[in-house]
Each structure stands twice: as structure tokens, then as C-alpha cells.
Amino acid sequence: MVPIIKVENLSKVFGKKPQVALELLDEGKSKDEILEQTGNTVGVNRATFDVEEGEIFVIMGLSGSGKSTLVRLLNRLIEPTEGSVYINEQNLAKMDKKELRQIRREKMSMVFQKFALFPFRTVLENAEYGLEIQGIDKEQRKEKAEKALELVGLGGYINQLPAQLSGGMQQRVGLARALANDPEVLLMDEAFSALDPLIRKEMQDELLDLQDRMKKTIIFITHDLDEALRIGDRIALMKDGSIVQIGSPEDILVNPANEYVEKFVEDVDRSKVLTAENIMKRPETINIEKHGPRVALERMKEEGLSSMYVVDRQRKLHGYVTADDASAAVKKDTKDLNEILRTDVPTVTPTTTMTEIFNIIYNSPVPVAVVDDGTLKGIIVRGAVIAALAGSEVNTEDVG
Amino acid sequence: MLDKLPKLEVAQPVRDLTDWIKEKFEFIFNPIKDDFGPFLEKLSEEWLAAIPAWLFILIVAVLAFFVSGKKFGFAIFSVLGLVFIYNQGQWVELMFTFVLVIAASFLAIIIGIPIGILMSKSKVIQSILTPVLDFMQTMPAFVYLIPTAAFFAIGMPPGVFAALIFAAPPTIRLTNLGIRQVSKELVEASEAFGSTGLQKLIKVELPMAKSTIMAGINQTVMLSLSMVVVASMIGAPGLGREVIRALQRADVGAGFVAGLGIVILAIIIDRFTQYMNKGKA
Ligand SMILES: Nc1ncnc2c1ncn2[C@@H]1O[C@H](COP(=O)(O)OP(=O)(O)OP(=O)(O)O)[C@@H](O)[C@H]1O
Ligand SMILES: [Mg+2]
């Protein structure tokens, strides 16, 4: 497959003598040494990577590591000192102004850390901006912008001014503005960093959801490893302008390329932080007051499960049934679920930590039930625990 | 010792330059002198002064009421002030001054904003114009009267042009400043979506800079009022000329009345431009 974005040897030096700085880089001088010697700042140092169509490519690094510079080199808001960027095999550096504008209008949109909404324009007019400058007629751009706003859940706010909205909602407008053009690539520079943690998580989920539906290619900048692990298909780690490691979230956690990455990863002892609540899923259940073995078997077949939890109308947990037992019961024409009900249920409470869950689930043939006051809140499958330890797939959907 | 230094010739070259300009650009100066001047006089004396004073005052009051956000204070002040000026027999003078201020400010603004935009777009232009603007503003106002009087003889045109030169700098400066102050992220956003330079200017920079530019316009209008008064020294008609006449006759009373008229006009114009800025922000 041809990568949608191909970056080769891309460098940016800020200052008066960029070429001298590049030579010093060749000699193996560090960013600090070069700054001291020449007064030039190395923004990005020889970055090389590909981004595949439809993936979320996260660029992570500490403040000043060159993330913003790198992402702005991708749409040439910053002119590179050296190296090239190819979009669908077209060389960005070779484009004249008009071609470059065309790329920015049609191929990629950007979402900004501080939202960068136009304060004198309404939400709708903000979302229309990209279409407006392309000269698309009023009706059509309104329709497209409204659709983009619906998509981010702001359909009811189109006539408000940005200042009237909360931070999270403002960034949704930023996202809608970027989506309205229907670009192939979204560039997001710390798009969620200015939001408070809860809203931030919500936005991450929504982004993943959008990505599922729309299959955009997303380049997402963050300085937060948790965020990177949660949403990245692949993660590139930057330090002092260089990319020090590129890999899947698992790669980064399991095989940190160097000390720098390791230090980054060390802080994230996820097993201590996450609890059952964070990783549980909505359970498929059968109702003991209504259903018999036949329904149970049918449901399990439908869902592709080998066992299922049994509850009553109040969602009190009674136990579980297995597909094998149900199948046997159907053959024997048994009507009562109680006859095949098993009660050796592995249970935890919503606040049980990951470490404990890991010990329980290790020996259990069925998913662990998360029970609060006798009521079934959710289930945890073994995969979720492993995934959560690796940093992805943390569940926030309401499992009530 | 110092006396041995020969006198540097400065006055003569400036004189020559003025003559040269006057000769070379006669084709511009003459029509302004012969057509624009009489037009302004006609506008003040025959047309504006022909509107019944009560109607004029009523229109100003209604505008004042709406522009101040439907409050009565400003409207009442305008009515009282204008009635006072009428009562003192200064109505026609008021019209002259009014037309001069509007003409000078209007020209200063339509010339000043584009220059301010150019300045904001180019470091070179900015570094050339900044000292020029400083110079223009520190020169004593009436110095401008001399060359403009040379070009346009006496009457309203030299008043308008002296005021134009004296009053344009704030609009230029604050247009430049307003555009340069637009946050980097907003400029980036506009560029990232593929705006042309002109689209960026019209759709983002100017709207963002609007209230700063309006503050510059307010200053420009006030400065042109002060200059129009000074321009009475070279025969520009209006309230200023009444002050000068009073000065020549050492008539403190008449001078006070005309001066008060200028203050009233200044307050009304100042409030109008300020409210217009606030109202739309
Ligand atoms: N316009 C500029 N002129 C000079 N130096 C710059 C410029 N922009 C960025 N730099 C320098 O380049 C380096 C990388 O900056 P960049 O903004 O890309 O970092 P970042 O990773 O985005 O940091 P943050 O997390 O703080 O946003 C920094 O050392 C910065 O000081
Ligand atoms: Mg940054």
C-alpha cells in the first residue's frame, strides 16, 4: 500500500544560518550545542516516517521537542530547511502557492490546541470557513457545515458565538470546521490538551468513533503518553527534534527504544491506576424470570458467546449458564433455567484494581462479573485487561 | 568659533522643492482649488445650512439615541449643545467646521487604512514609515498650513489637506498595530484552510483588528477637528475663524462662545465614533 504521507529526512532550523546548523548536526552536535554555537534552534532534525491511509498516527514528545514544528511542516505552514514531504506521492516542497492552497483546501485540515476559532463568527460560520474560501455557494456550504456540526454533536448550537460555549464544545467546533471540508488527513496539534481530563477523555472516544465511521487519516500531536496509548495506532516519539522511536502502543510499552522512552513509559503504571469500572463492558444477559434454556442458547449463538450471565428484572445477578449446558437442556426439553444455573461466579466490585482483577481472571473460564450491591454492572473479559495494561481500549461507556 | 560655520542652506531648498511641486502638480492642485473648494463651501453654506436647524438637531438626536444604545443622556446633550450654538448665531460656522472635519477625516481614513495594511504586511515599509509618522505627528500642526496654503491658496482645501496630513497617522498606526496583533493561531488557522492573502485579510485580520482600527479612526477625527480650527489661520471658515477674529479684537466673550461651540462639536463627534466602535463589537 502506498502511504498517504511520506516524510523523508525532513529538517527545520530556526535562525539566520540554518545550513551551518545542519552541518553541525551531521557532525553529531546536539541541539543545545548548536544553539550555543550558532544561535540557531533545531526545530526538527531529519524526521523520516510514513503515515498509512486510515491510521491514527500520534507524535509524542515533551514541550519543545518539535512536535508543532513537525506537524506544520506537513502542510507547509512552516517552510522546511531540508527534506521532503509527499502527500499522495506529490512533493509538497515543489508546489507553488496555488497548488499548496489546493492541498490545504481539499486534502488536509488542521485542529488547533487553543481552538483558534474566529470569535466574531457564529459556530456555523466558523464551520463554513474552509468551504467559504473555496467559493462554494451558500446553500451547499451551509448543508455541509451543518452536517459536520451534527457529527460532533453541536447541531443545536449553530447560531451561538464561540465565546458562549465551553472549552469542550469549542473544540468540537474546531473539529467540525476541519471535517466540513471532508479532508483526507486531519492534523491535530495538541487538540485536546487545553481540555479538562473528563472532557478530554470524552473527546478522545469521540475521535476514535469518528475515525471508525469516516476512516480519516489522523496525525495527532500530544505530550501525554496516556492519550497517545489510547488513541494511537502507531506512535512516534520525539526528542530534541528527532524521532527516537516509532511503533505500536505495545511496542513502545514493551520495548522502549532507549532510556528516554523508558522514562516516559515508567510513569504509566496502569495497573495501579485503572479499576474494574474503567475496563468493564456492557454485559449480554438473560432474564431468569422470562427466559428458558432455548432463548439462552439462541442468544449465545447470536452473540457468539460460550456463556452468559443470568439476572432478574432488577438486574440482580443470579449466576451464569454455559452454551453446552443450555444445548443439553434443550435436547432434554427442560424449561427451567435454574436447573442449569451455575453460581461459581468470579466477581469483583467496580473499584477493584487491575492488579487484583488480573489474578482472578487468570484462573476463570468465564468473564469476571462486576457487581455492586448484588447488581450486575458489567463484565470484564481477559482481553480487556491485557489491552488496558498495554494502554489501549479503556472503556468509558456507561454500563449502567 | 561656531560663527565660523557657514549657514546650512535648508530653508531655500525646501522653498524650491515647494515651488517645484507646485509647478509640476498644478494639474492636481488646480482642480482641487477650483472645484473641490467651492464644492465644500456650497455644501456647507447652501445645502447643509438649508436644512432647517430644528430638523438637523432632531436627526442628530435620533442618531445619538440609537448609537448610544437607546439611552437619553447623549441625545439630550447633543440637543442642548446644538441649540446653544444656534442660539449664539454660530450655525453656519458650525456647518463649515463640520464639513471640513468630515471631509478631512474621510480622506484620512480611506488613505490611512490601506497604508496601515501595507505597513502590517511588510517589515520594510513599517520601518520606513514609522519615523515618517513620528515626524508628521511631532511637527507643530500649523507648519502644515504653509505648504498647503502654497498649493491650494486659501480657504477650505488647504484646511482639509493640512488636517488630512496631521490626522492620518493614528489611523495608519493603529491599522498596522491591529493587524499585527491578530493572534498567530488565527492567522495559521486561516492559512491552514487554504486562504489567499486577500481572504485572510478580509475574513480574519480586518474583522479582528476592527476595534483597534476604530480607535485610530476616533483619534483621526479628533485630530482633524483640532487642525480644522487651526486652519482658520489661513482663512478656512468655521468656528475656528470666529475664535481668531475674537483674538484679533481681544474680545474674550466672543472667543469664549466660539470656543465652547468647538468643544460641544468635539464631544458630540467623539462620542459618536466611540459608540459606533462599542456598539458593533
Ligand atoms: N518561530 C520560531 N522561531 C524560533 N524557534 C522556534 C520557532 N518555533 C519553534 N521554535 C523552537 O523549535 C523547538 C520546537 O518547538 P515546537 O513548538 O515545535 O515544540 P513542541 O514540541 O510543539 O512543544 P510544546 O509541547 O511546548 O508545544 C523549540 O526549541 C522552539 O523554541
Ligand atoms: Mg506545540
XYZ file of N, CA and C in Angstrom, chain A residues 72 77 101 104-105 109-110 112-114 116-120 129 132-133 177-178 181, chain B residues 184-197 199-200 203-205 207-208:
126
model
N 3.463 21.315 11.371
C 3.311 22.468 10.468
C 4.165 22.340 9.214
N 2.902 25.186 6.654
C 2.734 26.458 7.353
C 4.119 26.945 7.746
N -2.310 25.760 -1.795
C -3.645 26.120 -1.283
C -4.648 25.024 -1.583
N -4.272 22.303 0.883
C -4.812 22.686 2.194
C -6.322 22.721 2.179
N -6.906 23.074 1.042
C -8.361 23.160 0.980
C -9.005 21.792 0.886
N -6.873 19.245 6.805
C -7.354 20.317 7.670
C -6.638 20.215 8.999
N -6.688 21.313 9.733
C -5.945 21.337 10.984
C -6.864 21.719 12.150
N -6.555 23.048 16.205
C -5.524 23.731 16.986
C -5.699 23.555 18.485
N -4.576 23.682 19.199
C -4.594 23.494 20.651
C -5.539 24.474 21.337
N -5.412 25.759 20.958
C -6.279 26.737 21.607
C -7.484 27.035 20.740
N -8.461 28.218 18.161
C -8.310 29.152 17.037
C -9.602 29.350 16.270
N -10.703 29.495 16.992
C -11.973 29.811 16.322
C -12.020 31.304 16.055
N -12.770 31.689 15.035
C -12.910 33.107 14.738
C -14.006 33.671 15.636
N -13.658 34.543 16.579
C -14.610 34.913 17.635
C -15.808 35.707 17.145
N -15.663 36.363 15.989
C -16.771 37.184 15.503
C -17.687 36.398 14.590
N -16.012 28.064 7.295
C -14.878 28.862 6.805
C -14.136 28.230 5.625
N -16.184 28.302 2.540
C -16.391 29.668 2.077
C -15.214 30.140 1.229
N -14.008 29.884 1.700
C -12.858 30.396 0.942
C -12.628 29.607 -0.340
N -15.117 22.302 11.929
C -14.560 23.171 10.893
C -13.571 22.395 10.021
N -12.796 21.519 10.698
C -11.823 20.729 9.949
C -12.502 19.637 9.122
N -14.672 20.303 5.332
C -14.026 20.220 4.017
C -13.942 18.791 3.499
N -1.510 34.587 16.424
C -0.798 33.778 15.435
C -1.634 32.555 15.068
N -2.314 32.004 16.051
C -3.112 30.803 15.770
C -4.231 31.091 14.780
N -4.876 32.260 14.921
C -5.967 32.575 14.000
C -5.439 32.759 12.581
N -4.280 33.401 12.475
C -3.683 33.567 11.153
C -3.331 32.202 10.575
N -2.770 31.352 11.422
C -2.428 29.995 10.977
C -3.675 29.238 10.547
N -4.739 29.372 11.347
C -5.966 28.664 11.019
C -6.440 29.087 9.643
N -6.423 30.391 9.420
C -6.901 30.878 8.145
C -6.020 30.366 7.002
N -4.723 30.318 7.220
C -3.832 29.809 6.178
C -3.969 28.299 5.998
N -4.135 27.603 7.123
C -4.206 26.146 7.046
C -5.418 25.674 6.239
N -6.449 26.511 6.160
C -7.608 26.123 5.368
C -7.485 26.572 3.915
N -6.315 27.137 3.586
C -6.067 27.481 2.191
C -6.555 28.850 1.771
N -6.571 29.811 2.688
C -6.976 31.164 2.306
C -5.895 31.815 1.452
N -6.312 32.661 0.525
C -5.342 33.526 -0.150
C -5.025 34.682 0.790
N -3.989 35.440 0.453
C -3.632 36.582 1.288
C -4.791 37.539 1.471
N -8.051 36.892 1.182
C -9.102 36.285 2.014
C -8.739 36.357 3.485
N -7.479 36.105 3.770
C -7.020 36.172 5.154
C -7.242 37.579 5.700
N -11.289 38.326 5.709
C -12.147 37.477 6.528
C -11.649 37.304 7.953
N -10.371 37.544 8.183
C -9.854 37.321 9.538
C -9.178 38.572 10.120
N -8.199 39.099 9.402
C -7.381 40.139 10.020
C -8.157 41.439 10.253
N -11.497 42.009 10.394
C -12.515 41.902 11.457
C -11.905 41.821 12.856
N -10.782 41.106 12.979
C -10.156 41.003 14.294
C -9.569 42.349 14.728
